[in-house]
Coordinates of C-alpha atoms (C1' of nucleotides) in Angstrom, one line a residue:
Chain A
M1 CA 0.0 0.0 0.0
D2 CA 1.4 3.4 -0.8
R3 CA 2.1 5.9 1.9
K4 CA -0.7 8.3 0.9
T5 CA -3.3 5.6 1.1
R6 CA -1.9 4.4 4.4
L7 CA -2.1 7.9 5.9
R8 CA -5.7 8.3 4.7
Q9 CA -6.7 5.0 6.1
S10 CA -5.5 6.1 9.5
G11 CA -7.5 9.3 9.3
L12 CA -4.5 11.5 8.6
S13 CA -4.2 14.0 5.8
C14 CA -1.3 13.6 3.5
T15 CA 0.8 16.6 4.0
R16 CA 4.3 17.3 2.6
W17 CA 6.2 16.7 5.8
R18 CA 4.1 13.9 7.1
Y19 CA 4.6 12.0 3.9
N20 CA 8.3 12.6 3.9
I21 CA 8.8 11.6 7.5
L22 CA 6.9 8.4 6.9
K23 CA 9.1 7.7 3.9
I24 CA 12.3 8.2 5.9
L25 CA 11.1 5.9 8.6
K26 CA 10.1 3.3 6.1
D27 CA 13.5 3.4 4.4
S28 CA 15.4 3.1 7.7
H29 CA 16.2 -0.2 9.1
L30 CA 17.0 1.4 12.4
P31 CA 15.0 3.7 14.7
L32 CA 15.7 7.4 14.3
T33 CA 15.6 10.4 16.6
S34 CA 13.7 13.6 15.7
K35 CA 17.0 15.2 14.9
D36 CA 18.0 12.3 12.6
I37 CA 14.8 12.7 10.7
Y38 CA 15.1 16.5 10.6
K39 CA 18.5 16.1 9.0
M40 CA 17.3 13.7 6.4
L41 CA 14.3 15.8 5.3
P42 CA 14.8 17.7 2.0
T43 CA 15.6 21.4 1.9
P44 CA 13.9 23.7 2.6
K45 CA 13.6 22.2 6.0
P46 CA 10.4 22.3 8.1
N47 CA 10.4 23.6 11.6
L48 CA 11.6 21.1 14.2
A49 CA 8.2 21.5 16.0
T50 CA 6.6 20.2 12.8
V51 CA 8.7 17.1 13.0
Y52 CA 7.7 16.5 16.6
R53 CA 4.0 17.2 15.9
N54 CA 4.0 14.8 13.0
L55 CA 5.8 12.1 14.9
N56 CA 3.3 12.3 17.8
R57 CA 0.4 12.1 15.3
L58 CA 1.9 9.0 13.7
V59 CA 2.5 7.4 17.0
E60 CA -1.0 8.2 18.1
K61 CA -2.4 6.5 15.0
K62 CA -0.1 3.6 15.5
L63 CA 1.8 3.9 12.3
V64 CA 5.0 4.6 14.2
R65 CA 6.4 3.4 17.5
C66 CA 8.4 5.4 20.0
V67 CA 11.2 3.7 21.9
T68 CA 13.9 4.8 24.3
L69 CA 17.2 3.1 24.0
G70 CA 19.0 4.1 27.1
E71 CA 19.5 7.6 25.7
R72 CA 18.2 11.0 26.5
A73 CA 16.3 11.4 23.2
R74 CA 13.5 9.2 21.9
Y75 CA 13.8 7.0 18.8
Y76 CA 11.0 6.4 16.3
E77 CA 10.4 3.5 14.0
L78 CA 7.8 2.4 11.6
I79 CA 5.4 -0.2 12.9
Q80 CA 5.4 -3.1 10.5
P81 CA 3.5 -6.3 11.1
D82 CA 5.6 -9.2 12.2
T83 CA 8.9 -7.4 12.3
H84 CA 9.3 -6.8 15.9
K85 CA 13.0 -6.5 16.5
H86 CA 15.3 -6.7 19.4
R87 CA 18.3 -4.4 19.6
I88 CA 22.0 -4.4 20.4
I89 CA 23.4 -1.1 21.4
C90 CA 27.1 -0.2 21.7
K91 CA 27.7 1.6 25.0
T92 CA 30.9 3.1 23.6
C93 CA 29.9 4.5 20.2
G94 CA 26.1 4.4 20.4
Q95 CA 25.8 2.2 17.3
I96 CA 22.5 0.4 17.2
E97 CA 22.0 -3.0 15.5
A98 CA 18.7 -4.7 15.1
F99 CA 18.2 -8.4 15.1
E100 CA 15.2 -10.6 14.5
P101 CA 14.2 -12.7 17.4
V102 CA 15.1 -16.2 16.6
G103 CA 12.6 -18.5 18.2
C104 CA 11.9 -15.7 20.5
D105 CA 10.6 -17.3 23.7
L106 CA 9.2 -14.4 25.5
K107 CA 5.7 -15.7 25.2
S108 CA 6.3 -17.8 28.2
F109 CA 7.2 -14.7 30.2
E110 CA 4.1 -13.0 29.1
K111 CA 2.0 -15.9 30.2
L112 CA 3.7 -15.9 33.6
I113 CA 3.1 -12.2 34.0
K114 CA -0.6 -12.7 33.2
E115 CA -0.9 -15.4 35.8
K116 CA 1.2 -13.9 38.5
F117 CA 0.3 -10.2 38.3
N118 CA -2.9 -10.2 36.1
F119 CA -1.0 -7.7 34.0
K120 CA -2.1 -7.6 30.4
V121 CA 1.1 -7.4 28.3
E122 CA 0.7 -5.5 25.0
E123 CA 4.3 -5.2 23.9
H124 CA 7.8 -5.7 25.0
S125 CA 11.3 -4.4 24.4
L126 CA 14.5 -6.3 24.7
E127 CA 17.8 -4.6 24.4
F128 CA 21.4 -5.8 24.8
F129 CA 24.1 -3.3 25.8
G130 CA 27.7 -4.0 25.3
T131 CA 30.6 -3.2 23.0
C132 CA 30.6 -3.5 19.2
P133 CA 33.5 -5.2 17.3
K134 CA 35.0 -1.8 16.3
C135 CA 35.1 -0.4 19.8
Q136 CA 36.4 -3.7 21.1
S137 CA 39.4 -3.6 18.8
F138 CA 39.9 0.1 19.4
H139 CA 40.0 -0.6 23.1
S140 CA 42.6 -3.4 22.8
Q141 CA 44.9 -1.2 20.7
R142 CA 45.8 1.0 23.5
Chain B
M1 CA 29.0 -4.1 54.0
D2 CA 27.8 -0.7 55.2
R3 CA 27.3 2.2 52.8
K4 CA 30.2 4.2 54.1
T5 CA 32.7 1.4 53.5
R6 CA 31.1 0.7 50.1
L7 CA 31.6 4.3 49.0
R8 CA 35.1 4.3 50.2
Q9 CA 35.9 1.1 48.3
S10 CA 34.7 2.6 45.2
G11 CA 36.9 5.6 45.7
L12 CA 34.2 8.0 46.7
S13 CA 34.1 10.2 49.8
C14 CA 31.1 9.7 52.1
T15 CA 29.2 13.0 51.9
R16 CA 25.9 13.7 53.5
W17 CA 23.9 13.6 50.2
R18 CA 25.8 10.8 48.6
Y19 CA 25.2 8.7 51.7
N20 CA 21.5 9.5 51.7
I21 CA 20.9 9.0 48.0
L22 CA 22.6 5.5 48.2
K23 CA 20.4 4.7 51.2
I24 CA 17.2 5.7 49.4
L25 CA 18.2 3.6 46.4
K26 CA 19.0 0.7 48.6
D27 CA 15.6 0.8 50.3
S28 CA 13.7 1.0 47.1
H29 CA 12.6 -2.1 45.3
L30 CA 11.8 0.0 42.2
P31 CA 14.0 2.4 40.1
L32 CA 13.6 6.0 41.0
T33 CA 13.9 9.3 39.1
S34 CA 16.1 12.2 40.3
K35 CA 12.9 13.9 41.3
D36 CA 11.7 10.9 43.3
I37 CA 15.0 10.8 45.1
Y38 CA 14.9 14.6 45.7
K39 CA 11.5 14.3 47.3
M40 CA 12.6 11.5 49.6
L41 CA 15.7 13.3 50.8
P42 CA 15.5 14.8 54.3
T43 CA 14.9 18.5 54.8
P44 CA 16.8 20.8 54.4
K45 CA 16.9 19.6 50.8
P46 CA 20.1 19.7 48.7
N47 CA 20.1 21.4 45.4
L48 CA 18.8 19.3 42.5
A49 CA 22.1 19.7 40.7
T50 CA 23.7 17.9 43.7
V51 CA 21.4 15.0 43.3
Y52 CA 22.3 14.7 39.6
R53 CA 26.0 15.0 40.2
N54 CA 25.9 12.3 42.8
L55 CA 23.8 10.0 40.7
N56 CA 26.3 10.4 37.8
R57 CA 29.2 9.7 40.2
L58 CA 27.5 6.6 41.5
V59 CA 26.7 5.4 38.0
E60 CA 30.3 6.0 36.9
K61 CA 31.6 3.9 39.9
K62 CA 29.0 1.2 39.0
L63 CA 27.2 1.3 42.3
V64 CA 24.1 2.5 40.5
R65 CA 22.5 1.7 37.1
C66 CA 20.6 4.2 35.0
V67 CA 17.7 3.0 33.0
T68 CA 15.1 4.6 30.8
L69 CA 11.7 3.0 30.9
G70 CA 9.9 4.5 28.0
E71 CA 9.6 7.8 29.8
R72 CA 11.3 11.1 29.3
A73 CA 13.2 11.0 32.6
R74 CA 15.8 8.5 33.6
Y75 CA 15.5 6.1 36.4
Y76 CA 18.2 5.0 38.8
E77 CA 18.6 1.7 40.7
L78 CA 21.1 0.2 43.0
I79 CA 23.3 -2.5 41.3
Q80 CA 23.2 -5.6 43.4
P81 CA 24.9 -8.8 42.4
D82 CA 22.5 -11.5 41.1
T83 CA 19.4 -9.4 41.3
H84 CA 19.0 -8.3 37.8
K85 CA 15.3 -7.7 37.3
H86 CA 12.9 -7.4 34.4
R87 CA 10.1 -4.9 34.5
I88 CA 6.4 -4.6 33.7
I89 CA 5.2 -1.1 33.1
C90 CA 1.6 0.1 32.9
K91 CA 1.1 2.3 29.8
T92 CA -1.9 3.8 31.4
C93 CA -0.9 4.8 34.9
G94 CA 2.9 4.4 34.7
Q95 CA 3.1 1.9 37.5
I96 CA 6.3 -0.2 37.5
E97 CA 6.5 -3.7 38.7
A98 CA 9.7 -5.7 38.9
F99 CA 9.9 -9.4 38.6
E100 CA 12.7 -11.8 38.9
P101 CA 13.6 -13.6 35.8
V102 CA 12.5 -17.2 36.3
G103 CA 14.8 -19.5 34.4
C104 CA 15.7 -16.4 32.3
D105 CA 16.9 -17.9 29.1
L106 CA 18.5 -14.8 27.5
K107 CA 21.9 -16.4 27.7
S108 CA 21.2 -18.1 24.5
F109 CA 20.5 -14.8 22.9
E110 CA 23.7 -13.4 24.1
K111 CA 25.6 -16.3 22.7
L112 CA 23.9 -15.9 19.4
I113 CA 24.8 -12.2 19.3
K114 CA 28.4 -13.0 20.1
E115 CA 28.6 -15.5 17.2
K116 CA 26.7 -13.5 14.7
F117 CA 27.8 -9.9 15.3
N118 CA 30.9 -10.4 17.4
F119 CA 29.2 -8.0 19.8
K120 CA 30.3 -8.3 23.5
V121 CA 27.1 -8.1 25.6
E122 CA 27.6 -6.6 29.0
E123 CA 24.0 -6.2 30.1
H124 CA 20.5 -6.4 28.9
S125 CA 17.1 -4.9 29.7
L126 CA 13.8 -6.5 29.2
E127 CA 10.6 -4.6 29.7
F128 CA 7.0 -5.5 29.2
F129 CA 4.4 -2.8 28.5
G130 CA 0.8 -3.2 29.0
T131 CA -2.1 -2.6 31.4
C132 CA -2.1 -3.2 35.1
P133 CA -5.0 -4.9 36.8
K134 CA -6.3 -1.6 38.2
C135 CA -6.3 0.2 34.9
Q136 CA -7.9 -2.9 33.2
S137 CA -10.9 -2.8 35.6
F138 CA -11.1 1.0 35.4
H139 CA -11.3 0.7 31.6
S140 CA -14.0 -1.9 31.7
Q141 CA -16.1 0.1 34.0
R142 CA -16.9 2.7 31.4
Chain C
dA1 C1' 44.1 22.0 63.7
dA2 C1' 45.6 23.0 59.0
dG3 C1' 45.9 22.0 54.1
dT4 C1' 44.2 20.1 49.9
dG5 C1' 41.1 18.2 46.8
dT6 C1' 36.2 17.2 46.4
dT7 C1' 31.5 18.6 46.9
dT8 C1' 27.9 21.9 47.4
dG9 C1' 24.5 25.8 46.3
dC10 C1' 23.2 29.0 43.1
dA11 C1' 22.3 30.8 38.8
dA12 C1' 22.6 30.2 34.2
dA13 C1' 23.2 27.2 30.1
dA14 C1' 22.1 23.3 27.3
dC15 C1' 19.1 20.0 25.4
dA16 C1' 14.7 17.8 24.0
dT17 C1' 10.0 18.5 23.6
dT18 C1' 5.6 21.2 23.7
dT19 C1' 2.4 25.0 23.0
dG20 C1' -0.2 29.4 21.4
dC21 C1' -1.3 31.9 17.7
dA22 C1' -1.7 33.7 13.1
dA23 C1' -0.8 32.5 8.3
dA24 C1' -0.7 28.7 4.9
dT25 C1' -2.3 24.3 3.2
dA26 C1' -5.1 20.0 2.3
dC27 C1' -9.2 18.2 1.1
dA28 C1' -14.3 17.9 0.4
dT29 C1' -18.0 20.1 -1.8
dA30 C1' -20.1 22.9 -4.8
Chain D
dT1 C1' -11.8 24.7 -10.9
dA2 C1' -13.1 27.7 -7.3
dT3 C1' -14.3 28.0 -2.4
dG4 C1' -15.0 27.0 2.6
dT5 C1' -13.5 24.6 6.6
dA6 C1' -10.7 22.0 9.4
dT7 C1' -5.9 20.8 9.8
dT8 C1' -1.2 21.9 9.6
dT9 C1' 2.7 24.9 9.6
dG10 C1' 6.3 28.4 11.1
dC11 C1' 7.7 31.1 14.6
dA12 C1' 8.8 32.3 19.2
dA13 C1' 8.3 31.4 23.7
dA14 C1' 7.5 28.0 27.4
dT15 C1' 8.4 23.6 29.7
dG16 C1' 10.9 19.9 31.8
dT17 C1' 15.2 17.5 32.5
dT18 C1' 20.0 17.5 33.0
dT19 C1' 24.6 19.9 32.9
dT20 C1' 28.0 23.5 34.0
dG21 C1' 30.9 27.5 36.0
dC22 C1' 32.2 29.5 40.0
dA23 C1' 33.0 30.7 44.8
dA24 C1' 32.0 29.0 49.4
dA25 C1' 31.7 24.8 52.4
dC26 C1' 33.0 20.3 53.5
dA27 C1' 35.6 15.6 53.9
dC28 C1' 39.6 13.5 54.7
dT29 C1' 44.7 13.1 55.2
dT30 C1' 48.7 14.7 57.8

DNA sequence: AAGTGTTTGCAAAACATTTGCAAATACATA
DNA sequence: TATGTATTTGCAAATGTTTTGCAAACACTT
């Protein structure tokens, strides 16, 4: 489905910036901050407030998900069916890798939570923090 | 080991506020924000900047861990051996529950990451977002 | 008790994000 | 295609969290 139709289906008008922000998120395999997105938008740039307003609108309509990755700023990513990802984040350089859950067995956790706390789980996030190959070798050099 | 000795061992002097902040974190079973801690500190209150500076110092010395839980502000928690916890967060009221990993099988993930990306995992965080019992019943009432 | 380095309070700066308001735009309808 | 209405935008200012510079106060060694 094209982006314009997708926006319409969610009850959002298809404005220049909304369209472009959605496109950028679609083309990115990693979550992006508002600043990242701002930089990637074509010149003439919109106002940063416009980027924020659009991101909030997209999150509200569940086209986009907002995540925090141990950082001060929020990251945004397109919600796509069946592509929930886990992340690996380098504590040294901040690089983010995504990886598909292989036989992700978090379902058993969710069941446990339901039974024990009567808590209805809607989503989860799993992040691994550590050192990426590049930073490991940089470290060992000195 | 008492807090004073613990601070000393980490190369930190034992100041009034440092001591109190560590005590508050020790007594809390949930992660706290800088504001939470500020409120819990005895009167006369320190400056908020002092709370931040101490938290950063404690994190740097690995007595305390800083986590973000899908919120704008950071949370801090005492690092204690063998008590790594996973969390359940209510998206409606913000309530946080901790639960001990039962037969936590994330080790297999870490191994996979090591093999596939050559990424050295140091820690991980696993959070479940959903609706707590209270908010579920509130919802169904109306 | 004195000396030195660390910590504190205060005020201001630095960021990320939000908001009010008037002008510009998108879209449905004529 | 022109027009009306609701939504979106730019701008500037506000908000909320965290950091920083500096002089005074404090912790700890001797």
